[in-house]
């Protein structure tokens, strides 16, 4: 049975009641759970004695023109999925429980949060880092689990944990894909049927670059041209970025070296913004 904890005092009481020495894993989410989230819960199970998930649609990480209001919130279904996954507890706070009305303290990472999504979604990673640090402080987990689909988010959180000496180990879970290759995302439900049909092209563009890399191509510009060419003839896909980057620092690369690279993309299909990525040379 997943214990639903709605307040900080309920969460603290639950945390304090855990057996001494029990390793606790946290899986922070914004709900609208899918198989990608459940794979993180299962990964947490393999590392930890107890697993807590959180569901909080964090307004601080949404821009004024973004989808905060329409973000899906199927809470009964989410709780049933957490129960089925054997998650021990769910932190499900209201907004006021997380942010006091006069909240004035934020966490700002100033390097890996700047390019890619950071450049296009000002304030997004400030919102993510702030709420994630709060969740770490509240739950005091030994491990925390984040999906590799949000590779830049993982990099920002890892940097924050290192820089602020937060006593938690970050574990990245592999991207979970639909049968046709589309990366699972809570935002996939927004896609209209025709958009859903073309959405797998995003992953195909990454696979095209991956195949060229496997065939020996190391020039970042050429890999980018190969990947972008897959999307070029599809007017329904509006690419925001498609870039070859250093895996940890997210700095641009001219050529892929011994450390491999991350290829990351963001694109609009209609009003729905999707991201995806692939790590090469791992
Ligand atoms: O990846 C998400 O769902 C969110 O960005 C997170 C980590 C739960 C913070 O709100």
GROMACS .gro file of C-alpha atoms and ligand atoms in nm:
model
  292
    1UNK     CA    1   0.000   0.000   0.000
    2UNK     CA    2   0.144   0.337  -0.101
    3UNK     CA    3   0.113   0.583   0.190
    4UNK     CA    4   0.000   0.921   0.060
    5UNK     CA    5   0.169   1.208   0.248
    6UNK     CA    6   0.019   1.549   0.177
    7UNK     CA    7   0.201   1.771   0.425
    8UNK     CA    8   0.560   1.829   0.526
    9UNK     CA    9   0.484   1.719   0.881
   10UNK     CA   10   0.333   1.390   0.754
   11UNK     CA   11   0.639   1.340   0.533
   12UNK     CA   12   0.881   1.410   0.819
   13UNK     CA   13   0.695   1.174   1.054
   14UNK     CA   14   0.707   0.899   0.789
   15UNK     CA   15   1.078   0.964   0.723
   16UNK     CA   16   1.161   0.957   1.094
   17UNK     CA   17   0.976   0.629   1.134
   18UNK     CA   18   1.187   0.440   0.879
   19UNK     CA   19   1.401   0.160   1.020
   20UNK     CA   20   1.756   0.269   1.109
   21UNK     CA   21   1.991   0.196   0.821
   22UNK     CA   22   1.713   0.167   0.560
   23UNK     CA   23   1.831   0.307   0.227
   24UNK     CA   24   1.571   0.548   0.089
   25UNK     CA   25   1.523   0.623  -0.280
   26UNK     CA   26   1.332   0.927  -0.409
   27UNK     CA   27   1.172   0.949  -0.752
   28UNK     CA   28   1.056   1.309  -0.807
   29UNK     CA   29   0.785   1.348  -1.073
   30UNK     CA   30   0.516   1.586  -1.188
   31UNK     CA   31   0.267   1.300  -1.224
   32UNK     CA   32   0.088   1.184  -1.541
   33UNK     CA   33   0.297   0.874  -1.489
   34UNK     CA   34   0.395   0.643  -1.774
   35UNK     CA   35   0.620   0.340  -1.820
   36UNK     CA   36   0.928   0.565  -1.811
   37UNK     CA   37   0.842   0.678  -1.457
   38UNK     CA   38   0.762   0.323  -1.351
   39UNK     CA   39   1.102   0.207  -1.479
   40UNK     CA   40   1.255   0.465  -1.241
   41UNK     CA   41   1.049   0.327  -0.951
   42UNK     CA   42   1.172  -0.023  -1.038
   43UNK     CA   43   1.531   0.100  -1.063
   44UNK     CA   44   1.489   0.262  -0.722
   45UNK     CA   45   1.366  -0.071  -0.584
   46UNK     CA   46   1.689  -0.239  -0.694
   47UNK     CA   47   1.904   0.022  -0.513
   48UNK     CA   48   1.698   0.091  -0.202
   49UNK     CA   49   1.502  -0.064   0.085
   50UNK     CA   50   1.228   0.199   0.071
   51UNK     CA   51   1.104   0.406  -0.224
   52UNK     CA   52   0.917   0.735  -0.211
   53UNK     CA   53   0.781   0.914  -0.517
   54UNK     CA   54   0.671   1.275  -0.528
   55UNK     CA   55   0.407   1.428  -0.752
   56UNK     CA   56   0.411   1.807  -0.769
   57UNK     CA   57   0.345   2.012  -1.081
   58UNK     CA   58   0.600   2.277  -1.001
   59UNK     CA   59   0.482   2.618  -1.129
   60UNK     CA   60   0.830   2.764  -1.084
   61UNK     CA   61   0.966   2.566  -1.378
   62UNK     CA   62   0.697   2.672  -1.627
   63UNK     CA   63   0.726   2.990  -1.831
   64UNK     CA   64   0.425   3.226  -1.861
   65UNK     CA   65   0.339   3.094  -2.210
   66UNK     CA   66   0.389   2.728  -2.120
   67UNK     CA   67   0.150   2.443  -2.042
   68UNK     CA   68   0.116   2.467  -1.661
   69UNK     CA   69  -0.264   2.501  -1.670
   70UNK     CA   70  -0.320   2.212  -1.910
   71UNK     CA   71  -0.049   1.983  -1.770
   72UNK     CA   72  -0.223   1.644  -1.719
   73UNK     CA   73  -0.311   1.555  -1.357
   74UNK     CA   74  -0.463   1.203  -1.352
   75UNK     CA   75  -0.394   1.159  -0.981
   76UNK     CA   76  -0.612   0.852  -0.911
   77UNK     CA   77  -0.451   0.664  -1.200
   78UNK     CA   78  -0.104   0.775  -1.084
   79UNK     CA   79  -0.163   0.646  -0.732
   80UNK     CA   80  -0.284   0.312  -0.871
   81UNK     CA   81   0.033   0.286  -1.080
   82UNK     CA   82   0.251   0.360  -0.778
   83UNK     CA   83   0.064   0.097  -0.576
   84UNK     CA   84   0.119  -0.158  -0.854
   85UNK     CA   85   0.489  -0.069  -0.866
   86UNK     CA   86   0.521  -0.131  -0.491
   87UNK     CA   87   0.619   0.228  -0.407
   88UNK     CA   88   0.613   0.273  -0.030
   89UNK     CA   89   0.508   0.638  -0.009
   90UNK     CA   90   0.396   0.931  -0.221
   91UNK     CA   91   0.457   1.294  -0.130
   92UNK     CA   92   0.164   1.480  -0.284
   93UNK     CA   93   0.177   1.837  -0.154
   94UNK     CA   94  -0.035   2.139  -0.238
   95UNK     CA   95   0.141   2.444  -0.380
   96UNK     CA   96   0.128   2.632  -0.047
   97UNK     CA   97   0.293   2.340   0.130
   98UNK     CA   98   0.597   2.367  -0.100
   99UNK     CA   99   0.620   2.745  -0.145
  100UNK     CA  100   0.531   2.987   0.134
  101UNK     CA  101   0.352   3.294  -0.008
  102UNK     CA  102   0.661   3.510   0.053
  103UNK     CA  103   0.911   3.249  -0.074
  104UNK     CA  104   1.221   3.437  -0.188
  105UNK     CA  105   1.501   3.178  -0.203
  106UNK     CA  106   1.597   3.001  -0.526
  107UNK     CA  107   1.872   2.772  -0.657
  108UNK     CA  108   2.048   2.893  -0.972
  109UNK     CA  109   2.305   2.679  -1.154
  110UNK     CA  110   2.504   2.897  -1.390
  111UNK     CA  111   2.677   2.669  -1.643
  112UNK     CA  112   2.510   2.350  -1.762
  113UNK     CA  113   2.165   2.510  -1.725
  114UNK     CA  114   2.242   2.786  -1.976
  115UNK     CA  115   2.238   2.627  -2.327
  116UNK     CA  116   1.973   2.417  -2.504
  117UNK     CA  117   1.647   2.413  -2.303
  118UNK     CA  118   1.794   2.668  -2.060
  119UNK     CA  119   1.835   2.922  -2.338
  120UNK     CA  120   1.483   2.863  -2.470
  121UNK     CA  121   1.301   2.831  -2.138
  122UNK     CA  122   1.434   3.111  -1.915
  123UNK     CA  123   1.394   3.027  -1.547
  124UNK     CA  124   1.309   2.663  -1.615
  125UNK     CA  125   1.616   2.509  -1.452
  126UNK     CA  126   1.602   2.760  -1.165
  127UNK     CA  127   1.257   2.619  -1.095
  128UNK     CA  128   1.375   2.260  -1.130
  129UNK     CA  129   1.684   2.303  -0.912
  130UNK     CA  130   1.487   2.488  -0.644
  131UNK     CA  131   1.212   2.230  -0.612
  132UNK     CA  132   1.450   1.934  -0.635
  133UNK     CA  133   1.671   2.071  -0.357
  134UNK     CA  134   1.361   2.126  -0.145
  135UNK     CA  135   1.251   1.767  -0.211
  136UNK     CA  136   1.598   1.643  -0.116
  137UNK     CA  137   1.591   1.845   0.207
  138UNK     CA  138   1.243   1.721   0.292
  139UNK     CA  139   1.288   1.351   0.215
  140UNK     CA  140   1.664   1.314   0.281
  141UNK     CA  141   1.700   1.025   0.038
  142UNK     CA  142   2.020   0.825  -0.007
  143UNK     CA  143   1.951   0.796  -0.382
  144UNK     CA  144   1.741   0.999  -0.624
  145UNK     CA  145   1.634   0.879  -0.969
  146UNK     CA  146   1.588   1.090  -1.283
  147UNK     CA  147   1.519   0.992  -1.642
  148UNK     CA  148   1.792   1.031  -1.902
  149UNK     CA  149   1.530   1.173  -2.141
  150UNK     CA  150   1.577   1.498  -1.949
  151UNK     CA  151   1.955   1.478  -1.992
  152UNK     CA  152   2.013   1.847  -1.926
  153UNK     CA  153   1.798   1.831  -1.613
  154UNK     CA  154   2.014   1.537  -1.493
  155UNK     CA  155   2.330   1.741  -1.561
  156UNK     CA  156   2.194   2.044  -1.371
  157UNK     CA  157   2.091   1.834  -1.071
  158UNK     CA  158   2.423   1.646  -1.064
  159UNK     CA  159   2.610   1.977  -1.072
  160UNK     CA  160   2.392   2.123  -0.796
  161UNK     CA  161   2.445   1.815  -0.577
  162UNK     CA  162   2.820   1.834  -0.630
  163UNK     CA  163   2.849   2.210  -0.581
  164UNK     CA  164   2.623   2.231  -0.275
  165UNK     CA  165   2.749   1.905  -0.118
  166UNK     CA  166   2.405   1.753  -0.103
  167UNK     CA  167   2.434   1.405   0.051
  168UNK     CA  168   2.244   1.212  -0.218
  169UNK     CA  169   2.353   0.990  -0.505
  170UNK     CA  170   2.190   1.069  -0.838
  171UNK     CA  171   2.101   0.772  -1.059
  172UNK     CA  172   1.997   0.819  -1.421
  173UNK     CA  173   1.739   0.578  -1.566
  174UNK     CA  174   1.746   0.485  -1.935
  175UNK     CA  175   1.498   0.642  -2.177
  176UNK     CA  176   1.188   0.426  -2.223
  177UNK     CA  177   1.041   0.435  -2.572
  178UNK     CA  178   0.715   0.342  -2.740
  179UNK     CA  179   0.738   0.056  -2.991
  180UNK     CA  180   0.793   0.301  -3.275
  181UNK     CA  181   1.077   0.475  -3.092
  182UNK     CA  182   0.901   0.783  -2.956
  183UNK     CA  183   1.044   0.863  -2.613
  184UNK     CA  184   0.777   0.831  -2.344
  185UNK     CA  185   0.668   1.167  -2.207
  186UNK     CA  186   0.370   1.296  -2.012
  187UNK     CA  187   0.329   1.549  -2.293
  188UNK     CA  188   0.275   1.280  -2.561
  189UNK     CA  189  -0.097   1.282  -2.471
  190UNK     CA  190  -0.120   1.630  -2.626
  191UNK     CA  191  -0.024   1.498  -2.972
  192UNK     CA  192  -0.300   1.490  -3.232
  193UNK     CA  193  -0.314   1.163  -3.432
  194UNK     CA  194  -0.128   1.310  -3.730
  195UNK     CA  195   0.141   1.453  -3.500
  196UNK     CA  196   0.173   1.121  -3.319
  197UNK     CA  197   0.237   0.954  -3.657
  198UNK     CA  198   0.533   1.178  -3.739
  199UNK     CA  199   0.673   1.207  -3.385
  200UNK     CA  200   0.897   0.894  -3.417
  201UNK     CA  201   1.100   1.087  -3.677
  202UNK     CA  202   1.267   1.263  -3.383
  203UNK     CA  203   1.427   0.941  -3.265
  204UNK     CA  204   1.497   0.838  -3.624
  205UNK     CA  205   1.701   1.156  -3.667
  206UNK     CA  206   1.909   1.057  -3.363
  207UNK     CA  207   1.949   0.703  -3.497
  208UNK     CA  208   2.067   0.836  -3.834
  209UNK     CA  209   2.343   1.031  -3.660
  210UNK     CA  210   2.422   0.731  -3.442
  211UNK     CA  211   2.460   0.510  -3.751
  212UNK     CA  212   2.695   0.765  -3.909
  213UNK     CA  213   2.895   0.776  -3.584
  214UNK     CA  214   2.918   0.396  -3.580
  215UNK     CA  215   3.041   0.412  -3.942
  216UNK     CA  216   3.324   0.640  -3.828
  217UNK     CA  217   3.191   0.995  -3.866
  218UNK     CA  218   3.323   1.219  -3.587
  219UNK     CA  219   3.264   1.567  -3.728
  220UNK     CA  220   2.988   1.725  -3.517
  221UNK     CA  221   2.864   1.945  -3.801
  222UNK     CA  222   2.829   1.646  -4.033
  223UNK     CA  223   2.647   1.441  -3.768
  224UNK     CA  224   2.412   1.735  -3.717
  225UNK     CA  225   2.348   1.768  -4.091
  226UNK     CA  226   2.270   1.396  -4.116
  227UNK     CA  227   2.025   1.410  -3.825
  228UNK     CA  228   1.854   1.731  -3.932
  229UNK     CA  229   1.810   1.596  -4.286
  230UNK     CA  230   1.571   1.330  -4.149
  231UNK     CA  231   1.341   1.606  -4.020
  232UNK     CA  232   1.390   1.860  -4.297
  233UNK     CA  233   1.107   1.743  -4.522
  234UNK     CA  234   0.850   1.719  -4.245
  235UNK     CA  235   0.674   2.058  -4.212
  236UNK     CA  236   0.487   1.934  -3.903
  237UNK     CA  237   0.811   1.927  -3.703
  238UNK     CA  238   0.959   2.260  -3.599
  239UNK     CA  239   1.309   2.191  -3.463
  240UNK     CA  240   1.421   2.424  -3.182
  241UNK     CA  241   1.763   2.270  -3.147
  242UNK     CA  242   1.944   1.956  -3.264
  243UNK     CA  243   2.299   1.962  -3.130
  244UNK     CA  244   2.608   1.756  -3.060
  245UNK     CA  245   2.735   1.835  -2.711
  246UNK     CA  246   2.981   1.721  -2.446
  247UNK     CA  247   2.800   1.465  -2.232
  248UNK     CA  248   2.867   1.624  -1.891
  249UNK     CA  249   2.937   1.994  -1.951
  250UNK     CA  250   2.696   2.024  -2.247
  251UNK     CA  251   2.954   2.245  -2.420
  252UNK     CA  252   2.936   2.245  -2.801
  253UNK     CA  253   3.173   2.006  -2.980
  254UNK     CA  254   3.348   2.045  -3.315
  255UNK     CA  255   3.437   1.677  -3.320
  256UNK     CA  256   3.339   1.380  -3.107
  257UNK     CA  257   3.636   1.257  -2.906
  258UNK     CA  258   3.711   0.958  -2.685
  259UNK     CA  259   3.444   1.063  -2.432
  260UNK     CA  260   3.167   1.034  -2.689
  261UNK     CA  261   2.889   1.291  -2.694
  262UNK     CA  262   2.528   1.366  -2.622
  263UNK     CA  263   2.305   1.455  -2.913
  264UNK     CA  264   2.004   1.644  -2.784
  265UNK     CA  265   1.704   1.787  -2.963
  266UNK     CA  266   1.388   1.981  -2.892
  267UNK     CA  267   1.106   2.028  -3.141
  268UNK     CA  268   0.752   2.153  -3.159
  269UNK     CA  269   0.480   1.940  -3.312
  270UNK     CA  270   0.199   2.193  -3.323
  271UNK     CA  271   0.188   2.339  -2.971
  272UNK     CA  272   0.353   2.036  -2.812
  273UNK     CA  273   0.722   2.062  -2.733
  274UNK     CA  274   0.910   1.733  -2.719
  275UNK     CA  275   1.272   1.659  -2.631
  276UNK     CA  276   1.487   1.355  -2.696
  277UNK     CA  277   1.853   1.260  -2.694
  278UNK     CA  278   2.104   0.986  -2.751
  279UNK     CA  279   2.445   0.929  -2.595
  280UNK     CA  280   2.711   0.810  -2.839
  281UNK     CA  281   3.040   0.643  -2.756
  282UNK     CA  282   2.930   0.507  -2.416
  283LIG     O1  283   1.129   1.583  -1.451
  283LIG     C1  284   1.033   1.626  -1.386
  283LIG     O2  285   0.923   1.567  -1.384
  283LIG     C2  286   1.048   1.754  -1.306
  283LIG     O3  287   1.130   1.844  -1.372
  283LIG     C3  288   1.096   1.730  -1.164
  283LIG     C4  289   1.235   1.669  -1.159
  283LIG     C5  290   1.000   1.638  -1.091
  283LIG     C6  291   1.102   1.863  -1.088
  283LIG     O4  292   0.978   1.924  -1.083
   0.00000   0.00000   0.00000
